[in-house]
Coordinates of C-alpha atoms in Angstrom, one line a residue:
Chain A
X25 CA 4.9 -6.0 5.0
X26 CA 7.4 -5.7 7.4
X27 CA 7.5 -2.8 10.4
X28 CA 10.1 -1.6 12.7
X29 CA 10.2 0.8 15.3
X30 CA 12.7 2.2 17.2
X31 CA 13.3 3.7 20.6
X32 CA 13.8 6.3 22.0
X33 CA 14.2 8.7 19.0
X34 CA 16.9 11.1 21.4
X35 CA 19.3 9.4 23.8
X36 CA 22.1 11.7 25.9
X37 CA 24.5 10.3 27.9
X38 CA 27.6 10.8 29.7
X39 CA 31.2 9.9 28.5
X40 CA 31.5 6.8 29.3
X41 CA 28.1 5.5 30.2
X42 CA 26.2 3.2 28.0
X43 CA 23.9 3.3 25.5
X44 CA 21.1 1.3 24.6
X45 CA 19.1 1.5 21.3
X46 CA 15.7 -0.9 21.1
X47 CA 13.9 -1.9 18.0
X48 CA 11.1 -4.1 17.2
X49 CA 9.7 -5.6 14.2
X50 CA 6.7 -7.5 13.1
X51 CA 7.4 -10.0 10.3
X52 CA 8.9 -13.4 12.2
X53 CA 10.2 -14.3 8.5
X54 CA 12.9 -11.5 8.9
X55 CA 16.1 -12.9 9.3
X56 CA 18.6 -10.4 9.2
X57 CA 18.9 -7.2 11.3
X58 CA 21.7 -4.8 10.8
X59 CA 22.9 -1.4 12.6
X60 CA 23.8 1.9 10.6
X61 CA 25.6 4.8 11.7
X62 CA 25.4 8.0 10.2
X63 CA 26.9 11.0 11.3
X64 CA 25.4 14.6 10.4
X65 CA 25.4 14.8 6.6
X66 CA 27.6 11.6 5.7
X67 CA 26.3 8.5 4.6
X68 CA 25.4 5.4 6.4
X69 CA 27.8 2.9 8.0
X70 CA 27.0 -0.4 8.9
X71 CA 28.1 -0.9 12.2
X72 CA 26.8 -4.5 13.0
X73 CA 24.6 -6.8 11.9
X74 CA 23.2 -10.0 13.4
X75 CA 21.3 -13.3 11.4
X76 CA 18.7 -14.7 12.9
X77 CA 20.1 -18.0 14.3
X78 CA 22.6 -15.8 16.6
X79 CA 21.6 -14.5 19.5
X80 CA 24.3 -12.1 20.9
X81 CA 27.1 -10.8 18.4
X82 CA 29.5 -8.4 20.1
X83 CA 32.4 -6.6 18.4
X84 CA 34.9 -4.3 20.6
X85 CA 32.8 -1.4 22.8
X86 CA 29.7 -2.8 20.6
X87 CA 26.8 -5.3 20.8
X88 CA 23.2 -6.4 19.4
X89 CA 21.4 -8.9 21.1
X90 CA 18.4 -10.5 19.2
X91 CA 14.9 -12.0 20.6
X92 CA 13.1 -13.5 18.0
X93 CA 10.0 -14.9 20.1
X94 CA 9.6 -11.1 21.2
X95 CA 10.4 -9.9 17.5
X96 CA 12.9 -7.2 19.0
X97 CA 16.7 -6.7 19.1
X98 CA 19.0 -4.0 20.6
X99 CA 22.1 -2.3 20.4
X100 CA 24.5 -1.5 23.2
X101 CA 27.2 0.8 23.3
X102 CA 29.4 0.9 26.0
X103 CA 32.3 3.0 27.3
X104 CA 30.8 5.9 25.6
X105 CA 33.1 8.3 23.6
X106 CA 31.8 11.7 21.5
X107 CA 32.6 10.2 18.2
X108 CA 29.8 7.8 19.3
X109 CA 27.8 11.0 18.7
X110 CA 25.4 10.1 15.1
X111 CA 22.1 8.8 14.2
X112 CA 21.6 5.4 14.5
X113 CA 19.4 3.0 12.0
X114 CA 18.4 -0.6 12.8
X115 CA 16.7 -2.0 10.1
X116 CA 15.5 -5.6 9.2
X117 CA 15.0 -8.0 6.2
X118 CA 13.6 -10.6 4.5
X119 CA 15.7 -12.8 1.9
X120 CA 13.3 -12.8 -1.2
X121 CA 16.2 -13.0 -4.2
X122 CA 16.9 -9.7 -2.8
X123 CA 18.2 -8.5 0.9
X124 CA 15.5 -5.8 1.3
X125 CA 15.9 -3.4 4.3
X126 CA 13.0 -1.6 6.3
X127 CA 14.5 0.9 8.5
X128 CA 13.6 2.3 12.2
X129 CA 13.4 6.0 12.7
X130 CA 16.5 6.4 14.1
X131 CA 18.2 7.4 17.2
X132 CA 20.0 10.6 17.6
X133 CA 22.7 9.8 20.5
X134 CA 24.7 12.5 22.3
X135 CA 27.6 11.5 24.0
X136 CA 28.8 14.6 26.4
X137 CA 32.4 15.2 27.8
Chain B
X23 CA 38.6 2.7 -5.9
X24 CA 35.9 4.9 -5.9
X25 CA 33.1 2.8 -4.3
X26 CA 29.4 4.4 -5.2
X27 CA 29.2 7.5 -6.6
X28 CA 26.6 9.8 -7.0
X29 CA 26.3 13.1 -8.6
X30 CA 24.9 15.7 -8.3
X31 CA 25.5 16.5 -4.4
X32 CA 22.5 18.9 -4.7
X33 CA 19.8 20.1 -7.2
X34 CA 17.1 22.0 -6.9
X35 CA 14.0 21.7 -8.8
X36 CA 10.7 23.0 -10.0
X37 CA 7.7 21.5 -9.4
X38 CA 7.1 19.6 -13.1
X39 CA 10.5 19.5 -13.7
X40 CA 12.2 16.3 -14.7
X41 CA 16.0 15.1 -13.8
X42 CA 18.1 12.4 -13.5
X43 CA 20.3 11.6 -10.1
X44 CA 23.4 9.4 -11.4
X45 CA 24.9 6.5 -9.1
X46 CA 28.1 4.5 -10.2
X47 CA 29.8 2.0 -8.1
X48 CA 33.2 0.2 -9.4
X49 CA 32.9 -2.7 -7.4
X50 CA 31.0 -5.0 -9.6
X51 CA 28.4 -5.4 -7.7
X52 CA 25.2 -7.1 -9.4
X53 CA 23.0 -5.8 -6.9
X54 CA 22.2 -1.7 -6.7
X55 CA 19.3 0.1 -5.3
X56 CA 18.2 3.3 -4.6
X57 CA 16.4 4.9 -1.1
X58 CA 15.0 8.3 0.0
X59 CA 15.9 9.3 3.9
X60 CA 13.2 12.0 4.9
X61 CA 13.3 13.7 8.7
X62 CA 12.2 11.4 11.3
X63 CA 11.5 8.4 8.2
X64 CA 14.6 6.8 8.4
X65 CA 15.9 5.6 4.5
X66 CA 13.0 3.7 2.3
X67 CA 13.9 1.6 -0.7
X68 CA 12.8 3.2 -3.8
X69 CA 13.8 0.7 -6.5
X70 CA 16.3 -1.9 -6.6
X71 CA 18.2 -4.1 -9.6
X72 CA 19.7 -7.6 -9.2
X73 CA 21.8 -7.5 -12.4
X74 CA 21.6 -5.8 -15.9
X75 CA 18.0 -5.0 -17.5
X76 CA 16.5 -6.2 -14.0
X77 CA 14.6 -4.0 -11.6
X78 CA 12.0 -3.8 -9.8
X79 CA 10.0 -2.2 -6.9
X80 CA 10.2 -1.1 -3.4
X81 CA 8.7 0.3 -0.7
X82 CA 7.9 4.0 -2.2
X83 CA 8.4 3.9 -6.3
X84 CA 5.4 5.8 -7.6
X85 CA 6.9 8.8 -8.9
X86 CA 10.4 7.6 -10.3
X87 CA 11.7 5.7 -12.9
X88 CA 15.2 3.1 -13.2
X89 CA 16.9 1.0 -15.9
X90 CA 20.2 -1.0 -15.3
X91 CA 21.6 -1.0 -18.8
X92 CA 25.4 -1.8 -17.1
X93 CA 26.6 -3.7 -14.1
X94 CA 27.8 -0.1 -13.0
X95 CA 25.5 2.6 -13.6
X96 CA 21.6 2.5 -11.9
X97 CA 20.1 6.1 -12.7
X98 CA 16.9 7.3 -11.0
X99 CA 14.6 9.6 -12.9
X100 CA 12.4 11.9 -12.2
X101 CA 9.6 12.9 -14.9
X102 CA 7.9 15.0 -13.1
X103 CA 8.9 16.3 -9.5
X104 CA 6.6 17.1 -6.4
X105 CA 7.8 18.7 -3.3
X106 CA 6.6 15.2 -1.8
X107 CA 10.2 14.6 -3.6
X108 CA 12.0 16.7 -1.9
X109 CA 14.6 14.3 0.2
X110 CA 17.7 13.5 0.5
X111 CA 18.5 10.3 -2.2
X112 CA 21.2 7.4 -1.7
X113 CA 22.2 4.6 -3.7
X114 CA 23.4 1.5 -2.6
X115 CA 25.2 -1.8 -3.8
X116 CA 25.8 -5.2 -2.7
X117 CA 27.3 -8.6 -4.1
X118 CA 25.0 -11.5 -4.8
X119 CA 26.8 -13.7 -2.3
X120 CA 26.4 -10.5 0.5
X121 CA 23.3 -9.1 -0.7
X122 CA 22.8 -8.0 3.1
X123 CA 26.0 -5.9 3.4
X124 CA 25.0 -2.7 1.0
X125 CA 27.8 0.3 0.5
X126 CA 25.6 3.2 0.3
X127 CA 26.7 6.5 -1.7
X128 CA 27.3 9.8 -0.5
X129 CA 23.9 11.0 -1.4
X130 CA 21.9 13.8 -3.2
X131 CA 20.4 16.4 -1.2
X132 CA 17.5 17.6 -3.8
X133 CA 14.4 20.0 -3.2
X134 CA 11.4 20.8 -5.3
X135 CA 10.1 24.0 -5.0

């Protein structure tokens, strides 16, 4: 089945600075790759999400880029603010009848003033 | 416009103990499912439905039952907890067009003692 791993599992950074989130998976059949936020006891938000025809998708101060011959797509944040400050999920699926996600670990990013 | 629902927020149980977490969602979505986020795991599907009187597996189901009797209501049962339960439980929905974008719930927080 499918794997995904994500990297690195703590990120700090400046306000302001970027941010960059990695994850890799292993089934070349998955075509769908979304990011969740989730903030410290709150549920998770998708954030953005990418298909696997589309190699770049960018909305506002955020971006996922997608390399399917590497199996591995990323998220960048830029223009840091603290409310960027959550745990971030990427996950990936396979359409069988059914969208079903495998998650990464998660990222815990801290965004200081 | 509630969304999904879940209830309780938190439960503790005894090891042998059975329960029942709830999840509504007033969207008619035909798709629901169910995952389990444990530290440093990220979320793993449990069970999921495509419709009424349709489930089936996920990644982790041994342990924990489902039926879909409505389009609104996919409970998850426990018959027999384990401390390997212990974890914090979210239900999600989708539509069948957007089976990809899922609305998770707000969660149950539950540990077995």
């Amino acid at each position: 089945g499918e794997n995904v791993e994500q990297h690195p599992s703590t990120l700090s950074v400046q306000e302001g600075d970027s941010a960059v989130i990695k994850c890799t998976y292993s089934d070349s059949a998955s075509n769908y790759f979304p990011w969740y936020k989730q903030e410290l006891g709150k549920r998770p938000q998708l954030i953005i999400d990418i298909r696997s025809n589309v190699g770049e998708k960018k909305d506002q101060r955020i971006a996922v880029t997608l390399n399917k011959t590497a199996k591995h797509f990323s998220l960048h944040i830029t223009e840091t603010q603290p409310e960027d400050s959550a745990v971030y999920f990427c996950a990936a699926s396979i359409y069988t009848g059914f969208q079903k996600l495998v998650f990464g670990t998660g990222t815990r990013l801290l965004v200081s003033p | 416009n509630a969304g999904v629902t879940q209830t309780p927020k938190f439960q503790v149980l005894k090891t042998g103990q059975s329960m029942t977490l709830q999840c509504a969602q007033d969207m008619n979505h035909e798709y629901m499912s169910w995952y389990r986020q444990d530290p440093g795991m990220g979320l793993r599907l449990i069970h999921y439905s495509v419709g009424a009187g349709i489930t089936d597996q996920g990644e982790v189901p041994n342990g924990y039952n489902v039926s879909r009797s409505t389009t609104e209501d996919f409970p998850l049962r426990l018959l027999s907890a384990a401390p390997s339960q212990t974890s914090v439980y979210f239900c999600a929905s989708s539509t069948a067009e957007r089976t990809d974008t899922q609305y998770f719930g707000p969660g149950t927080r539950l540990t077995v003692l």
